[in-house]
């Protein structure tokens, strides 16, 4: 959930994928009124790898397994939100 004042992201689900050192993170990004937000940038903090939400607000991104990874959600007119994806 991204808000204009104090953003919150809906929880992401984490599932193992075929590569042993990677995992898939996915979720839906919504605004402060519950509306889905298409075109939100979702990137791994400190990296250039990322994804953009589709017309339904959904995203999916492959992240390294192991240590916690921080995802940064950004959208024009909204505050950026950082979410830590743990083990």
CSV table of C-alpha atoms in Angstrom, one decimal:
chain,number,residue,atom,x,y,z
A,1,UNK,CA,0.0,0.0,0.0
A,2,UNK,CA,1.5,3.3,-1.0
A,3,UNK,CA,0.2,6.4,0.6
A,4,UNK,CA,0.8,10.1,-0.1
A,5,UNK,CA,1.7,10.8,3.5
A,6,UNK,CA,2.9,7.7,5.4
A,7,UNK,CA,3.2,4.8,2.9
A,8,UNK,CA,2.6,1.2,3.7
A,9,UNK,CA,3.1,-1.7,1.3
A,10,UNK,CA,0.9,-4.7,1.3
A,11,UNK,CA,2.7,-7.8,2.5
A,12,UNK,CA,4.8,-9.7,-0.2
A,13,UNK,CA,4.7,-13.4,-0.5
A,14,UNK,CA,8.0,-15.3,-0.8
A,15,UNK,CA,8.3,-18.6,-2.6
A,16,UNK,CA,11.3,-20.7,-3.6
A,17,UNK,CA,11.9,-21.0,-7.4
A,18,UNK,CA,14.1,-23.3,-9.4
A,19,UNK,CA,17.5,-21.6,-8.9
A,20,UNK,CA,18.9,-22.7,-5.5
A,21,UNK,CA,20.3,-19.2,-4.7
A,22,UNK,CA,17.2,-17.2,-5.8
A,23,UNK,CA,13.6,-16.7,-4.6
A,24,UNK,CA,10.6,-15.1,-6.0
A,25,UNK,CA,8.9,-12.2,-4.3
A,26,UNK,CA,5.5,-11.0,-5.5
A,27,UNK,CA,2.6,-8.9,-4.3
A,28,UNK,CA,0.1,-6.2,-5.1
A,29,UNK,CA,0.8,-2.5,-4.5
A,30,UNK,CA,-2.3,-0.4,-3.5
A,31,UNK,CA,-2.8,3.3,-2.7
A,32,UNK,CA,-4.1,4.8,0.5
A,33,UNK,CA,-7.7,4.3,-0.6
A,34,UNK,CA,-7.1,0.6,-1.6
A,35,UNK,CA,-6.9,1.3,-5.3
A,36,UNK,CA,-4.3,-0.8,-7.2
A,37,UNK,CA,-1.4,1.2,-8.5
A,38,UNK,CA,-0.1,0.3,-12.0
A,39,UNK,CA,3.4,1.5,-13.0
A,40,UNK,CA,5.0,1.4,-9.5
A,41,UNK,CA,8.8,0.8,-9.6
A,42,UNK,CA,10.0,-2.0,-7.4
A,43,UNK,CA,13.8,-2.3,-7.2
A,44,UNK,CA,16.3,-4.1,-5.0
A,45,UNK,CA,18.0,-1.5,-2.9
A,46,UNK,CA,21.6,-1.0,-4.0
A,47,UNK,CA,21.0,-2.8,-7.3
A,48,UNK,CA,19.7,-2.0,-10.7
A,49,UNK,CA,17.4,-5.1,-10.8
A,50,UNK,CA,13.7,-4.4,-10.5
A,51,UNK,CA,10.2,-4.7,-11.8
A,52,UNK,CA,7.2,-2.5,-12.5
A,53,UNK,CA,3.6,-3.3,-11.3
A,54,UNK,CA,1.2,-4.2,-14.0
A,55,UNK,CA,-2.3,-2.8,-14.7
A,56,UNK,CA,-3.6,-4.9,-11.7
A,57,UNK,CA,-0.9,-3.5,-9.3
A,58,UNK,CA,0.9,-6.9,-9.2
A,59,UNK,CA,4.7,-7.4,-9.4
A,60,UNK,CA,7.0,-10.3,-9.3
A,61,UNK,CA,10.8,-10.1,-8.8
A,62,UNK,CA,13.6,-12.6,-8.3
A,63,UNK,CA,15.9,-11.8,-5.4
A,64,UNK,CA,19.0,-13.5,-4.0
A,65,UNK,CA,18.3,-16.1,-1.3
A,66,UNK,CA,20.0,-15.8,2.1
A,67,UNK,CA,20.4,-12.5,3.8
A,68,UNK,CA,17.6,-10.0,4.0
A,69,UNK,CA,16.9,-7.9,0.9
A,70,UNK,CA,15.4,-4.5,0.9
A,71,UNK,CA,12.9,-3.6,-1.8
A,72,UNK,CA,12.2,0.0,-2.7
A,73,UNK,CA,8.8,1.0,-4.0
A,74,UNK,CA,8.5,4.3,-5.7
A,75,UNK,CA,5.7,6.1,-7.6
A,76,UNK,CA,5.2,9.6,-8.9
A,77,UNK,CA,3.4,11.7,-6.3
A,78,UNK,CA,3.9,9.2,-3.5
A,79,UNK,CA,6.6,8.7,-0.8
A,80,UNK,CA,9.0,5.9,-1.5
A,81,UNK,CA,8.6,2.9,0.8
A,82,UNK,CA,11.4,0.4,1.8
A,83,UNK,CA,10.4,-3.1,2.7
A,84,UNK,CA,12.8,-5.8,4.0
A,85,UNK,CA,12.3,-9.3,2.7
A,86,UNK,CA,13.8,-11.6,5.2
A,87,UNK,CA,14.8,-15.3,4.9
